[in-house]
Short mmCIF file of N, CA and C in Angstrom, two decimals:
data_model
loop_
_atom_site.label_atom_id
_atom_site.label_comp_id
_atom_site.label_asym_id
_atom_site.label_seq_id
_atom_site.Cartn_x
_atom_site.Cartn_y
_atom_site.Cartn_z
N LYS A 23 -27.23 28.35 4.17
CA LYS A 23 -26.74 27.35 4.96
C LYS A 23 -27.51 25.98 4.65
N ILE A 24 -27.06 24.80 4.25
CA ILE A 24 -27.13 23.78 3.98
C ILE A 24 -26.90 22.40 4.83
N PHE A 25 -28.16 21.56 4.92
CA PHE A 25 -27.97 20.55 5.50
C PHE A 25 -27.42 19.44 4.84
N VAL A 26 -26.32 18.73 5.50
CA VAL A 26 -25.70 17.31 4.58
C VAL A 26 -25.84 16.27 5.71
N GLY A 27 -26.36 15.42 5.12
CA GLY A 27 -26.79 14.09 5.83
C GLY A 27 -26.12 12.97 5.26
N ASN A 28 -26.09 11.95 5.93
CA ASN A 28 -25.75 10.60 5.82
C ASN A 28 -24.02 10.73 5.62
N LEU A 29 -23.40 11.29 6.30
CA LEU A 29 -22.06 11.55 6.54
C LEU A 29 -21.36 10.10 7.09
N SER A 30 -20.13 10.01 6.45
CA SER A 30 -19.11 8.98 7.08
C SER A 30 -18.77 9.13 8.80
N TYR A 31 -18.54 7.99 9.25
CA TYR A 31 -17.98 8.38 10.63
C TYR A 31 -16.43 8.96 10.50
N PHE A 32 -15.98 9.10 9.52
CA PHE A 32 -14.51 9.74 9.52
C PHE A 32 -14.62 10.94 8.65
N CYS A 33 -15.46 11.55 8.37
CA CYS A 33 -15.70 12.79 7.60
C CYS A 33 -15.44 14.08 8.96
N GLY A 34 -14.83 15.07 8.32
CA GLY A 34 -14.19 16.09 9.22
C GLY A 34 -14.65 17.39 8.25
N ARG A 35 -14.32 18.69 8.95
CA ARG A 35 -14.71 19.67 8.35
C ARG A 35 -13.92 19.94 7.01
N GLU A 36 -12.53 19.61 7.11
CA GLU A 36 -11.70 19.56 6.23
C GLU A 36 -12.18 18.82 4.84
N GLU A 37 -12.47 17.58 4.69
CA GLU A 37 -13.11 17.01 3.79
C GLU A 37 -14.12 17.57 3.36
N LEU A 38 -15.17 18.31 4.11
CA LEU A 38 -16.35 18.75 3.54
C LEU A 38 -16.07 19.97 3.04
N GLU A 39 -14.93 20.83 3.54
CA GLU A 39 -14.53 21.96 2.85
C GLU A 39 -14.02 21.60 1.16
N ARG A 40 -13.08 20.65 0.98
CA ARG A 40 -12.62 20.23 -0.23
C ARG A 40 -13.86 19.66 -0.97
N PHE A 41 -14.66 19.15 -0.63
CA PHE A 41 -15.91 18.63 -1.47
C PHE A 41 -16.69 19.72 -1.55
N PHE A 42 -17.05 20.72 -1.02
CA PHE A 42 -18.10 21.92 -1.39
C PHE A 42 -17.45 23.18 -1.65
N SER A 43 -16.14 23.16 -1.64
CA SER A 43 -15.98 24.65 -2.03
C SER A 43 -15.80 25.09 -3.69
N PRO A 44 -15.67 24.19 -4.38
CA PRO A 44 -15.84 24.41 -5.87
C PRO A 44 -17.02 24.90 -6.07
N CYS A 45 -18.20 24.84 -5.13
CA CYS A 45 -19.42 25.18 -5.26
C CYS A 45 -19.50 26.86 -4.91
N GLY A 46 -18.75 27.43 -4.50
CA GLY A 46 -18.52 28.64 -4.04
C GLY A 46 -17.63 28.90 -2.49
N GLU A 47 -17.64 30.22 -2.32
CA GLU A 47 -17.04 30.49 -0.83
C GLU A 47 -17.71 30.30 0.28
N ILE A 48 -16.92 29.36 1.17
CA ILE A 48 -17.71 28.77 2.16
C ILE A 48 -17.57 29.73 3.45
N GLU A 49 -18.39 30.08 4.27
CA GLU A 49 -18.39 30.98 5.43
C GLU A 49 -18.15 29.92 6.86
N ASN A 50 -18.58 28.87 6.91
CA ASN A 50 -18.64 28.07 7.88
C ASN A 50 -19.07 26.62 7.48
N ILE A 51 -18.57 25.67 8.34
CA ILE A 51 -18.96 24.46 8.22
C ILE A 51 -19.08 23.69 9.67
N HIS A 52 -20.18 23.33 9.79
CA HIS A 52 -20.45 23.10 11.31
C HIS A 52 -20.66 21.31 11.18
N VAL A 53 -19.81 20.19 11.69
CA VAL A 53 -20.01 18.84 11.68
C VAL A 53 -20.59 18.79 13.06
N CYS A 54 -21.89 18.09 13.29
CA CYS A 54 -22.51 17.79 14.49
C CYS A 54 -22.01 16.51 15.14
N LYS A 55 -21.71 16.43 16.49
CA LYS A 55 -21.10 15.59 17.03
C LYS A 55 -21.98 15.46 18.53
N SER A 56 -21.56 13.78 18.81
CA SER A 56 -22.40 13.76 20.41
C SER A 56 -21.48 14.37 21.32
N ASN A 57 -21.88 14.08 22.42
CA ASN A 57 -21.13 14.68 23.68
C ASN A 57 -20.20 13.73 23.67
N SER A 58 -20.02 12.35 23.18
CA SER A 58 -18.67 11.70 23.21
C SER A 58 -17.58 12.16 22.22
N GLY A 59 -18.16 13.00 21.50
CA GLY A 59 -17.06 13.44 20.17
C GLY A 59 -17.33 12.71 19.17
N ASP A 60 -18.51 11.57 18.85
CA ASP A 60 -18.47 11.00 17.67
C ASP A 60 -19.28 11.76 16.68
N THR A 61 -19.18 11.60 15.50
CA THR A 61 -19.93 12.27 14.65
C THR A 61 -21.31 11.70 14.68
N MET A 62 -22.17 12.56 14.13
CA MET A 62 -23.76 12.36 14.47
C MET A 62 -24.15 12.25 12.83
N HIS A 63 -23.21 12.12 11.92
CA HIS A 63 -23.57 11.70 10.58
C HIS A 63 -24.42 12.85 9.78
N PHE A 64 -24.06 14.03 10.18
CA PHE A 64 -24.56 15.06 9.47
C PHE A 64 -24.14 16.65 9.90
N ALA A 65 -24.19 17.64 9.06
CA ALA A 65 -23.31 18.80 9.20
C ALA A 65 -24.23 19.81 8.46
N PHE A 66 -23.58 21.15 8.91
CA PHE A 66 -23.97 22.33 8.09
C PHE A 66 -23.34 22.90 7.32
N VAL A 67 -23.33 23.41 6.15
CA VAL A 67 -22.27 23.86 5.39
C VAL A 67 -22.80 25.34 4.68
N THR A 68 -22.34 26.62 5.50
CA THR A 68 -23.03 27.86 5.34
C THR A 68 -21.89 28.29 3.85
N PHE A 69 -22.89 28.89 2.97
CA PHE A 69 -21.98 29.53 1.99
C PHE A 69 -22.06 31.33 1.93
N VAL A 70 -21.28 31.59 1.81
CA VAL A 70 -21.24 33.13 1.51
C VAL A 70 -22.48 33.91 1.03
N ASN A 71 -22.57 33.34 -0.30
CA ASN A 71 -23.81 33.61 -1.26
C ASN A 71 -25.08 32.58 -1.33
N THR A 72 -26.02 32.80 -1.23
CA THR A 72 -27.16 32.13 -1.34
C THR A 72 -27.17 31.10 -2.82
N ASP A 73 -26.70 32.05 -4.12
CA ASP A 73 -26.57 31.08 -4.95
C ASP A 73 -25.31 29.83 -5.00
N ASP A 74 -24.27 30.45 -4.51
CA ASP A 74 -23.38 29.14 -4.24
C ASP A 74 -24.27 27.84 -3.25
N ALA A 75 -24.90 28.21 -2.48
CA ALA A 75 -25.82 27.16 -1.77
C ALA A 75 -26.55 26.26 -2.29
N GLU A 76 -27.35 26.98 -3.37
CA GLU A 76 -28.30 26.24 -4.39
C GLU A 76 -27.35 25.75 -5.45
N LYS A 77 -26.38 26.37 -5.75
CA LYS A 77 -25.55 25.42 -6.73
C LYS A 77 -24.99 24.30 -6.13
N ALA A 78 -24.82 24.29 -4.85
CA ALA A 78 -24.15 22.85 -3.80
C ALA A 78 -25.26 21.98 -4.13
N ILE A 79 -26.64 22.53 -3.97
CA ILE A 79 -27.56 21.42 -3.57
C ILE A 79 -27.87 20.77 -4.94
N SER A 80 -27.98 21.69 -5.73
CA SER A 80 -28.64 21.17 -7.33
C SER A 80 -27.35 20.29 -7.81
N SER A 81 -26.14 20.56 -7.63
CA SER A 81 -24.76 19.69 -8.53
C SER A 81 -24.49 18.50 -7.63
N LEU A 82 -24.76 18.78 -6.18
CA LEU A 82 -23.95 17.42 -5.28
C LEU A 82 -25.02 16.84 -4.53
N ASN A 83 -26.21 17.08 -4.75
CA ASN A 83 -27.54 16.31 -4.17
C ASN A 83 -27.08 14.86 -4.43
N ASN A 84 -27.55 14.06 -3.51
CA ASN A 84 -27.26 12.41 -3.82
C ASN A 84 -25.87 11.87 -4.69
N SER A 85 -24.74 12.64 -4.02
CA SER A 85 -23.52 12.57 -4.63
C SER A 85 -23.07 11.43 -3.75
N LEU A 86 -21.83 11.01 -4.31
CA LEU A 86 -21.26 9.76 -3.40
C LEU A 86 -19.88 10.52 -2.88
N PHE A 87 -19.66 10.62 -1.49
CA PHE A 87 -18.90 11.24 -0.68
C PHE A 87 -18.42 10.32 0.34
N MET A 88 -17.22 9.92 0.29
CA MET A 88 -16.62 9.16 1.11
C MET A 88 -17.24 7.89 1.41
N GLY A 89 -17.55 7.21 0.34
CA GLY A 89 -18.35 6.00 0.23
C GLY A 89 -19.93 5.97 0.69
N ARG A 90 -20.54 7.36 0.79
CA ARG A 90 -22.12 7.40 1.31
C ARG A 90 -22.41 8.45 0.21
N ASN A 91 -23.72 7.98 -0.22
CA ASN A 91 -24.56 9.17 -0.74
C ASN A 91 -25.33 10.46 0.16
N ILE A 92 -24.72 11.15 -0.20
CA ILE A 92 -25.34 12.56 0.76
C ILE A 92 -26.37 13.30 -0.15
#
């Protein structure tokens, strides 16, 4: 499971799945939201394999995603 921060207000599960899926098979994506339903600008992406999570961190850390560096 990896932490993804600094997400756009408009980021959802589908966008994260498209962005992270080239790194490996994703088991779960949880976009954290406030009680009012607004995104809290962070999410957790869980990969099936630890190696794929490490690949995502090494290849995508500080990448531009939806106009923000994540």
